[in-house]
Coordinates of C-alpha atoms in Angstrom, one line a residue:
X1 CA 50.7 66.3 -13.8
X2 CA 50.4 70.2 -12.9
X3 CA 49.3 69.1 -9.2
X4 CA 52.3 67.0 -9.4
X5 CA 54.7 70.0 -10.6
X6 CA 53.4 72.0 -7.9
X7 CA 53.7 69.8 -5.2
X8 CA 57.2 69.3 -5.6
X9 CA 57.8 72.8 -6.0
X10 CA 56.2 73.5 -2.8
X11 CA 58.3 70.9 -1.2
X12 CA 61.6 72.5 -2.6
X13 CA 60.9 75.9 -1.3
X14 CA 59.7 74.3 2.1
X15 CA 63.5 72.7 1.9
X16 CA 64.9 76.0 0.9
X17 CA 63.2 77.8 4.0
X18 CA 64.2 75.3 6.2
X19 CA 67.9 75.0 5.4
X20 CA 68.1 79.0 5.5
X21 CA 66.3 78.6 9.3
X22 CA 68.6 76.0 10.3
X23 CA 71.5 78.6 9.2
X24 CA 70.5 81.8 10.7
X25 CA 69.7 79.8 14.1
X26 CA 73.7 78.2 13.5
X27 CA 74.7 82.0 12.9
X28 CA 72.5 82.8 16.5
X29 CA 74.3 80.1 18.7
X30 CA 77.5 79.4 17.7
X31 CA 79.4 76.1 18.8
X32 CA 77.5 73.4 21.1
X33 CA 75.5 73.7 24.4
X34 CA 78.4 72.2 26.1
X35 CA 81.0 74.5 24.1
X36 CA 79.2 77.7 25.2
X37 CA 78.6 76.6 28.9
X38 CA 82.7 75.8 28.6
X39 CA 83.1 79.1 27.3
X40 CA 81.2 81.1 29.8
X41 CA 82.7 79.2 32.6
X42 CA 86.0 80.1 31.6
X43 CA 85.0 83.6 31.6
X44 CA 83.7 83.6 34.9
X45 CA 87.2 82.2 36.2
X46 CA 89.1 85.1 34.6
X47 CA 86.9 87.5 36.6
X48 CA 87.3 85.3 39.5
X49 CA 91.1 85.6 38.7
X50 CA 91.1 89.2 38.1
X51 CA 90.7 90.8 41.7
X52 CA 94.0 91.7 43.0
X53 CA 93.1 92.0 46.1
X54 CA 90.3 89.6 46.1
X55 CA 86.4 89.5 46.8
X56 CA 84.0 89.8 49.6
X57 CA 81.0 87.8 50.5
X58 CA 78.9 89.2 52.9
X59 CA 76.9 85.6 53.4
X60 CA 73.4 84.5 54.7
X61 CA 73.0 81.2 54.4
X62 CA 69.3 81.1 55.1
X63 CA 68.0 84.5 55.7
X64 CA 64.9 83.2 57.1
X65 CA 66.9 82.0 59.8
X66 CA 70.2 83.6 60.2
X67 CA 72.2 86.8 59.6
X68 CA 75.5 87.6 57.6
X69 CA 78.8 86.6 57.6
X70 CA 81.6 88.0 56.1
X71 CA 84.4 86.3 54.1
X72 CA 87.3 87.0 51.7
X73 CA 88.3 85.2 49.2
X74 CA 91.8 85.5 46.4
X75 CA 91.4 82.8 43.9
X76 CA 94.3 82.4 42.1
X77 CA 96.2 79.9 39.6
X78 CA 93.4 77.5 37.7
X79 CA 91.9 76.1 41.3
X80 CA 93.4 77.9 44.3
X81 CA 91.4 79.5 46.4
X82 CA 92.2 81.3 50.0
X83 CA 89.9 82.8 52.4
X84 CA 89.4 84.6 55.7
X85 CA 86.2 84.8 58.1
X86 CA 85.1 87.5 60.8
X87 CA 85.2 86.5 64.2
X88 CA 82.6 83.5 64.0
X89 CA 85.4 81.4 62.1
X90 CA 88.5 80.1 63.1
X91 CA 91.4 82.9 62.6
X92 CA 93.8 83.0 59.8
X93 CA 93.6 82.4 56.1
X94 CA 92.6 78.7 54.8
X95 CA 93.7 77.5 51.1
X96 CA 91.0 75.1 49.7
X97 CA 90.2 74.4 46.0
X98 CA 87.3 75.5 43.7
X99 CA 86.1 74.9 40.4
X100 CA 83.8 76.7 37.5
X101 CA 81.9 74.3 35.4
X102 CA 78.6 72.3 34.9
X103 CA 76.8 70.7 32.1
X104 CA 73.3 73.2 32.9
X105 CA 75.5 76.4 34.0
X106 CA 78.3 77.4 35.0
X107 CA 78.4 76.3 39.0
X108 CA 80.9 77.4 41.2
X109 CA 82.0 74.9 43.2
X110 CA 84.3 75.0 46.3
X111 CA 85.0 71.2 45.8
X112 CA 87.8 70.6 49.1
X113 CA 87.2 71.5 52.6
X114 CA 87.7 75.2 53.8
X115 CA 88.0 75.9 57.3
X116 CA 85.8 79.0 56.9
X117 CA 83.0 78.5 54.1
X118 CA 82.3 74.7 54.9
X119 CA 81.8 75.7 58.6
X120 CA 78.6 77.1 57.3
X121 CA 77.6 73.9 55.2
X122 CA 79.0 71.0 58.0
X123 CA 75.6 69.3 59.2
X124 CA 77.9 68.0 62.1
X125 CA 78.3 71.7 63.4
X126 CA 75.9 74.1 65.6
X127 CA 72.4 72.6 65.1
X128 CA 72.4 68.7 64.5
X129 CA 71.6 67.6 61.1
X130 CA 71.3 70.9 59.5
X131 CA 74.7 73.1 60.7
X132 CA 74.4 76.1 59.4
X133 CA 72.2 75.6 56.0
X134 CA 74.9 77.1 54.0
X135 CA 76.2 75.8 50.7
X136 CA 79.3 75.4 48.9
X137 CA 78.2 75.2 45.2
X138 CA 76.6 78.5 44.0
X139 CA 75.0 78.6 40.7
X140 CA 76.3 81.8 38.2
X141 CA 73.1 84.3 37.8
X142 CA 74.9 87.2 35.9
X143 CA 78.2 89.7 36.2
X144 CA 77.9 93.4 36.7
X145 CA 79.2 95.5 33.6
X146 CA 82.4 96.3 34.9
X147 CA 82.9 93.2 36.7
X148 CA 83.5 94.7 40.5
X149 CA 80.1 92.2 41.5
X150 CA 79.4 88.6 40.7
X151 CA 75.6 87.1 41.2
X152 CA 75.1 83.9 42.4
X153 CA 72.0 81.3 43.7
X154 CA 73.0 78.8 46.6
X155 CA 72.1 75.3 44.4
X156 CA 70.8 74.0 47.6
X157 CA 68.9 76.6 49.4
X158 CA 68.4 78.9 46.3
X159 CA 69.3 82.4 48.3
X160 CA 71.0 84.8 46.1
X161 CA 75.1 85.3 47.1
X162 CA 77.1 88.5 45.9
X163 CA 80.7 88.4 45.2
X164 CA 81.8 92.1 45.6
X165 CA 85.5 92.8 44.8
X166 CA 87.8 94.1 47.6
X167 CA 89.6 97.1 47.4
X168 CA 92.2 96.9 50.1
X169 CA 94.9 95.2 50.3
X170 CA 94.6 94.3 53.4
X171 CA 92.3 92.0 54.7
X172 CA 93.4 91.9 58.4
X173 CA 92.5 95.6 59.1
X174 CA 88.7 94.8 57.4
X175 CA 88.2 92.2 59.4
X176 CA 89.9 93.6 63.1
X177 CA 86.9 96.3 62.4
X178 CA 84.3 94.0 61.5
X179 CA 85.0 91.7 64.7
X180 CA 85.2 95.2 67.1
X181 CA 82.1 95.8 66.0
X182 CA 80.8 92.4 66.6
X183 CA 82.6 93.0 70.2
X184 CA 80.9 96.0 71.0
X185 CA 77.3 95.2 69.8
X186 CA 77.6 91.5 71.9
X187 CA 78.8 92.9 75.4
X188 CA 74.8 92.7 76.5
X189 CA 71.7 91.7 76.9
X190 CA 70.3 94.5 76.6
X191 CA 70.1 97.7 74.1
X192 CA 68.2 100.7 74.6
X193 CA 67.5 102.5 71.0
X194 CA 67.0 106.2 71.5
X195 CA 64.8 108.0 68.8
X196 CA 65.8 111.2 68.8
X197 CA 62.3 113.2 69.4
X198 CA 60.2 110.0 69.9
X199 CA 60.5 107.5 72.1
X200 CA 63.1 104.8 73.5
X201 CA 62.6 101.5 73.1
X202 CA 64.8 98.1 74.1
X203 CA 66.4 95.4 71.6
X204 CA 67.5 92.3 73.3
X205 CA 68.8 88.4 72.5
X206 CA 72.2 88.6 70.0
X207 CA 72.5 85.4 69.2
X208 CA 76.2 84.7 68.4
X209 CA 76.2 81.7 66.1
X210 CA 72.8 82.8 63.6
X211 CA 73.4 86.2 64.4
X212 CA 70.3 87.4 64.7
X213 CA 68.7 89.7 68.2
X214 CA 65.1 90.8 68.6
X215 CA 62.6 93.3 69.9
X216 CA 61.5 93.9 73.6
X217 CA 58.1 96.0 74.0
X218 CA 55.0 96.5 75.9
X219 CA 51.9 97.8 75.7
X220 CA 50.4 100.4 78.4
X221 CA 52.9 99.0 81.1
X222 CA 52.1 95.6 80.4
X223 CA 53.7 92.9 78.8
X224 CA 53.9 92.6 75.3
X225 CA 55.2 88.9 73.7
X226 CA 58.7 88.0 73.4
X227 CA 59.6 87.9 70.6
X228 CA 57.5 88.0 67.6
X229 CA 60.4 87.0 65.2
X230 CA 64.0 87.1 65.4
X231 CA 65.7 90.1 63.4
X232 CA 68.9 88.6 61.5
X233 CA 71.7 91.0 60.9
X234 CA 75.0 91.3 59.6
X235 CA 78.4 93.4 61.0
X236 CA 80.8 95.2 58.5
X237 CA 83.5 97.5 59.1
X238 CA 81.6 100.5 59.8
X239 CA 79.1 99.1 62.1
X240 CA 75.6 96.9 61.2
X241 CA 73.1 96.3 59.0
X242 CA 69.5 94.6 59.6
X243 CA 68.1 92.8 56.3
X244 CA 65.0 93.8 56.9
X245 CA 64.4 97.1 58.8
X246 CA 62.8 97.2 62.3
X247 CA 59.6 99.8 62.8
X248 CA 60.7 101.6 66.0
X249 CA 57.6 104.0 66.6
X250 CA 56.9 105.5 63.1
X251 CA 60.8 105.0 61.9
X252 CA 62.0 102.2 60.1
X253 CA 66.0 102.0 60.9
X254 CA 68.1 99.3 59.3
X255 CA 71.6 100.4 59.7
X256 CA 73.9 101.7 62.3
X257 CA 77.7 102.7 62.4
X258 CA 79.7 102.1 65.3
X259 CA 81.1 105.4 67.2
X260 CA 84.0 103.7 69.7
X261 CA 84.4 107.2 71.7
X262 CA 80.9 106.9 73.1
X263 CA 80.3 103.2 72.6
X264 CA 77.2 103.7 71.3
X265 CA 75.6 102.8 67.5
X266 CA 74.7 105.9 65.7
X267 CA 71.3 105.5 63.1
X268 CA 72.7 106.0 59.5
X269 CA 69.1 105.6 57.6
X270 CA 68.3 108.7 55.8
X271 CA 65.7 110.9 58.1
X272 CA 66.4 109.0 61.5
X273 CA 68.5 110.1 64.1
X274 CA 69.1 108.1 67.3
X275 CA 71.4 105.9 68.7
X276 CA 71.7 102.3 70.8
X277 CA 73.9 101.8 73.4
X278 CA 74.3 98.4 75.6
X279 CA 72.6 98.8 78.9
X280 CA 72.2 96.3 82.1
X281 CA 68.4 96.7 82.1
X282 CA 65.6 97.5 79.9
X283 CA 64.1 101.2 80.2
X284 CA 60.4 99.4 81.6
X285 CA 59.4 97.1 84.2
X286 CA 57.9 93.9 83.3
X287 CA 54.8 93.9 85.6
X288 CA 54.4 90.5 87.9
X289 CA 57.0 89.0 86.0
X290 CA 59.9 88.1 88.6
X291 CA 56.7 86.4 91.0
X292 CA 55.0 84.7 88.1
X293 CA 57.6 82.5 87.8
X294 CA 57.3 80.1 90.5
X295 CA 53.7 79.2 91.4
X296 CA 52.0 76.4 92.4
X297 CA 49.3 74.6 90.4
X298 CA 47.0 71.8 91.6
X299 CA 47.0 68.3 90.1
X300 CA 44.5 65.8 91.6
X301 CA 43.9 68.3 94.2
X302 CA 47.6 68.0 95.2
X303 CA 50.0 71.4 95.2
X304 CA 53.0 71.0 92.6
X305 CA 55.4 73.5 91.5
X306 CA 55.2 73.7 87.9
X307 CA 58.7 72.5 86.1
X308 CA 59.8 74.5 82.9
X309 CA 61.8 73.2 79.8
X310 CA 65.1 75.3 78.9
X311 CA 64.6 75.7 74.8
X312 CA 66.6 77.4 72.4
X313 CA 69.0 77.5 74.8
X314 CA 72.2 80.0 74.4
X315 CA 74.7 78.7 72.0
X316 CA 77.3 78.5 75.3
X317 CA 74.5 76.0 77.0
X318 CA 74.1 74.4 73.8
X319 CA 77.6 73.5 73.6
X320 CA 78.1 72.3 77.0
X321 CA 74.6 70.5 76.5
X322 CA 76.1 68.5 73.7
X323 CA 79.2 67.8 75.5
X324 CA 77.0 66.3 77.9
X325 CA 74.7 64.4 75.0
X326 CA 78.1 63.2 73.4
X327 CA 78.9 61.2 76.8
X328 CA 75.7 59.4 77.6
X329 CA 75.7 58.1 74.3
X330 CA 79.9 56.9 74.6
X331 CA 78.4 54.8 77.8
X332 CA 75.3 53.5 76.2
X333 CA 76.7 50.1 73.9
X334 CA 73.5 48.5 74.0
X335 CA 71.2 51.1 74.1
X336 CA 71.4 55.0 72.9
X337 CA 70.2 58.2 74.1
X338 CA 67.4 59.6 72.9
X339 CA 67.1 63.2 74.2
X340 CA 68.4 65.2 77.1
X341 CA 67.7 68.8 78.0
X342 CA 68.2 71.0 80.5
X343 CA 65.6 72.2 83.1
X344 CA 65.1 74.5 85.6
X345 CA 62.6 73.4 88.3
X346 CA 61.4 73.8 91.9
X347 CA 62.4 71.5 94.9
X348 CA 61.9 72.0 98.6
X349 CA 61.6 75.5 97.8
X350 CA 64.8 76.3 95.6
X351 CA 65.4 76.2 91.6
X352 CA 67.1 72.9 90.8
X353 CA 69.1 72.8 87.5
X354 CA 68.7 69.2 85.9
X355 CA 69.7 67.5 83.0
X356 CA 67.2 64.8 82.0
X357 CA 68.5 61.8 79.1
X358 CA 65.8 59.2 78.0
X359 CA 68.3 56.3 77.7
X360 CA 66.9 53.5 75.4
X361 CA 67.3 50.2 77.5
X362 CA 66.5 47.8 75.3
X363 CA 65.6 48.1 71.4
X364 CA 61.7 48.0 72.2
X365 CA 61.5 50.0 75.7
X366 CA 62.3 53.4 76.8
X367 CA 63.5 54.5 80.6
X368 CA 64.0 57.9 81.7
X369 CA 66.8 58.1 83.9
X370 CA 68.4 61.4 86.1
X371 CA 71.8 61.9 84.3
X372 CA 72.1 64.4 86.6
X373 CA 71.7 67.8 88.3
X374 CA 73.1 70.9 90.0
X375 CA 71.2 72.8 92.5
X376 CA 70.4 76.4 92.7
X377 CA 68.9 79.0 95.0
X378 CA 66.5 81.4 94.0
X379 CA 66.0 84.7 95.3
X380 CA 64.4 88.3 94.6
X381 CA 66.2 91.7 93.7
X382 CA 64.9 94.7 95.1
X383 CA 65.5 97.7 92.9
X384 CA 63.1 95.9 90.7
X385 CA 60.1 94.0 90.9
X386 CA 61.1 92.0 87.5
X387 CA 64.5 91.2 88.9
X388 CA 65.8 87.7 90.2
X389 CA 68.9 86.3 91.2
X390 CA 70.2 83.1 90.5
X391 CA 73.0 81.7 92.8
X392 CA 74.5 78.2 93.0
X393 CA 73.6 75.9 96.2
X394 CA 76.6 73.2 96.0
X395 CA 79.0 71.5 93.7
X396 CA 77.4 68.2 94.6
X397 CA 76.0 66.1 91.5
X398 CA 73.3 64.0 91.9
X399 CA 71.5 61.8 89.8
X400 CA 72.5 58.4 88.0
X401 CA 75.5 59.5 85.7
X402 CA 76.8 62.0 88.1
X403 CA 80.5 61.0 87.9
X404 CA 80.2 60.5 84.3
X405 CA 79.1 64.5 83.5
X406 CA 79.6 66.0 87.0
X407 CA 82.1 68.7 84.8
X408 CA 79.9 69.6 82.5
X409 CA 76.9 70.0 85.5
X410 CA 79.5 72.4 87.1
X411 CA 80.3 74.3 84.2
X412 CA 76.3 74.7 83.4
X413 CA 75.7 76.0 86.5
X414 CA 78.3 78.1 86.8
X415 CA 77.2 79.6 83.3
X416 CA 73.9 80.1 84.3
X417 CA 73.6 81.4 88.4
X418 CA 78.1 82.1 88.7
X419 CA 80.0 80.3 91.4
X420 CA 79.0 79.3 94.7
X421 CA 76.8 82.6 96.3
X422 CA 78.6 85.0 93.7
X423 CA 75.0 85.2 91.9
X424 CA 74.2 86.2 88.3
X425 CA 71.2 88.7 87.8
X426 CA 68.1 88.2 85.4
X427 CA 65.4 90.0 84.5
X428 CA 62.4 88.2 84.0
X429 CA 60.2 88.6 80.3
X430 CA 57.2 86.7 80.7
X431 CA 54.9 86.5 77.7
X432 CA 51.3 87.4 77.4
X433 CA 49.7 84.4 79.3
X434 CA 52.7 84.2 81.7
X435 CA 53.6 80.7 80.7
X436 CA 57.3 81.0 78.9
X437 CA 60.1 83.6 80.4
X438 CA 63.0 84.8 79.0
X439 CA 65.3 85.9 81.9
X440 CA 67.5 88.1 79.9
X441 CA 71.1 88.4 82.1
X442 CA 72.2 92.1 83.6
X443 CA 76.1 91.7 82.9
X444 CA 76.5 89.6 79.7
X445 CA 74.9 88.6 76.6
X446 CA 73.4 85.8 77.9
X447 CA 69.7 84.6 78.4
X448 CA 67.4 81.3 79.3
X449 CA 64.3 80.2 77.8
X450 CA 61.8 78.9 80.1
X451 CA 59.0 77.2 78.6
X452 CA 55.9 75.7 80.8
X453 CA 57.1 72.0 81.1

């Protein structure tokens, strides 16, 4: 019986215990998950909605893989959103709407189609089946204390996004200074960086659409590889910032502001001075490059110039390349195109610019056919022994579809080697075995990737 007493006396002060646990943890988390989450997403909104003058998001999609890009947004009423991009989006202001909720986390979503922040997430744009790799619903990490910065995670990619608010009222002077920046960094190939008591050394390859350039060096006089990675980068109204610095010599420099009396970038990291300023040439010579270029190799004991693929071509050969790649597929009902590229080859002595298409015949067999091709001539520079120029031969087409993309054969080679005898000159980057080139142009920011074929 007194085992029995003390049982149930045990079992009433385990209820008691439990009861008073259940209550403190009611007092601890008030309301439901779904009531909090509600809660906190409505708090983010008033934030949201709090900016006057709106917020900035200095964007990198994938940082990995390209630089920043800088947008404004105003949200305003319970869903409205507008924004405004730097030069790499269409001009103007573009209303969309947005949303804060989730049933994990708040999540804001930009759930309609703007103009400037879905250009970055459209699959359809820039690179085939990935665009941009940006996203359009970011995930709420935390709010500063006095809610001037909002932190976010791209729910796709995972990359954390800052909302900073924006001071000015005026968004049109911010972004004039961010795109004359963009301007004055992009008018070459070329950029010498001065170190002020050390040594000078050359950046090269903007890229406009991932933003991103990358070093030039070499070794004793002798070629050093091109590149070793790509440094991405970001413009703001002061000038431009690296993400991750670049080791000039013994100096690691990461930011520059723009100076537009001397057109040149100044070094603003703490205990660096220097500069970089857009030049038509590097500061070195690339020994052998300019004659390494066109050789002959023996197959079967028969001489054959050796044929390079253009890759990661410029994004202004890119488009025309899939102006070209949208045709051949318009003209192919029972079959489809599997690839075509550009390449730059040797024939009867001169460079011949050809686009190649493997056109799919039937479903079970493959023919490569000539869509077509634009000659060019070839020739050397002598004020440098790494120097070529590239000059257009005709504005005949050849090949099998040569009415059917003869404009955008023109326009290619036009791009590339100028009108008829005009001429565009290169300098030629070989790597370290002299197999892939990077002809880097001498009046534009424009290059072509030569790869051994």
């Amino acid at each position: 019986m007194k085992n029995i007493y003390i049982t149930l006396l045990s079992l009433s002060i385990f209820s008691l215990v439990f009861v008073a646990c259940r209550e403190e943890e009611s007092d601890i988390f008030e309301g439901t998950v779904s009531n909090r989450i509600s809660k906190k997403c409505t708090e983010i909104n008033e934030v949201l909605l709090s900016a006057p003058n709106g917020w900035l998001m200095n964007y990198y999609p994938d940082p990995e893989y390209s630089g920043g890009y800088n947008i404004l947004m105003a949200f305003s009423g319970k869903e409205d959103v507008l924004m405004q991009g730097d030069s790499f989006f269409p001009s103007g202001t573009f209303p969309s709407l947005y949303a804060v909720e989730g049933t994990q986390g708040p999540i804001l979503n930009f759930n309609t189609c703007n103009e400037v922040l879905h250009r970055l997430a459209d699959p359809s744009l820039y690179y085939i089946g990935e665009g941009m790799r940006g996203d359009i619903e970011f995930v709420w990490n935390r709010t500063s204390e006095n809610n001037d910065t909002i932190y976010f995670t791209g729910k796709k990619r995972g990359y954390i996004v800052q909302l900073v608010k924006y001071q000015d009222s005026d968004w049109n002077s911010y972004i004039s200074k961010v795109n004359t920046n963009i301007d004055a960094f992009s008018t070459r190939f070329f950029k010498n960086v001065s170190i002020t008591g050390g040594e000078t050394y050359v950046v090269g390859g903007y890229h406009s659409v991932n933003r991103s350039s990358y070093t030039i060096g070499i070794e004793n006089a002798k070629t050093r590889d091109i590149p070793e990675r790509n440094n991405v980068l970001t413009f703001t109204d002061k000038g431009l910032n690296y993400l991750i610095p670049i080791k000039f010599g013994e100096k690691f420099v990461s930011s520059f502001v723009y100076d537009e009396e001397s057109k040149k970038f100044n070094i603003a990291n703490e205990g660096v001075e220097g500069t970089m300023e857009n030049v038509n040439e590097p500061s070195f010579v690339f020994e052998h490059a300019r004659d390494s270029i066109l050789y002959q190799s023996k197959q079967s004991g028969v001489s054959q110039w050796v044929s390079y693929l253009l890759s990661d071509p410029d994004p202004q050969v890119f488009s025309i390349m899939e102006k070209i790649r949208t045709k051949l597929y318009n003209i192919q009902p029972k079959g489809s195109v599997n690839m075509s590229r550009l390449t730059l080859y040797n024939l009867n002595s001169s460079y011949q610019l050809g686009v190649i298409a493997n056109v799919s015949v039937t479903p079970d067999s493959t023919t490569s056919v000539l869509a077509g091709y634009m000659p060019l001539r070839y020739k050397k520079n002598t004020d440098r022994t790494d120097k070529i120029r590239l000059e257009s031969k005709e504005n005949t087409v050849y090949g099998n579809y040569k009415d059917v993309i003869a404009e955008e054969c023109r326009a290619l080679t036009e791009l590339v080697a100028g009108k008829i005898d005009t001429g565009k000159d290169y300098v030629v980057m070989p790597n370290y075995n002299y197999t892939n080139f990077i002809l880097g142009s001498c009046d534009r920011n424009f290059s072509v990737t030569l790869n051994k074929w």
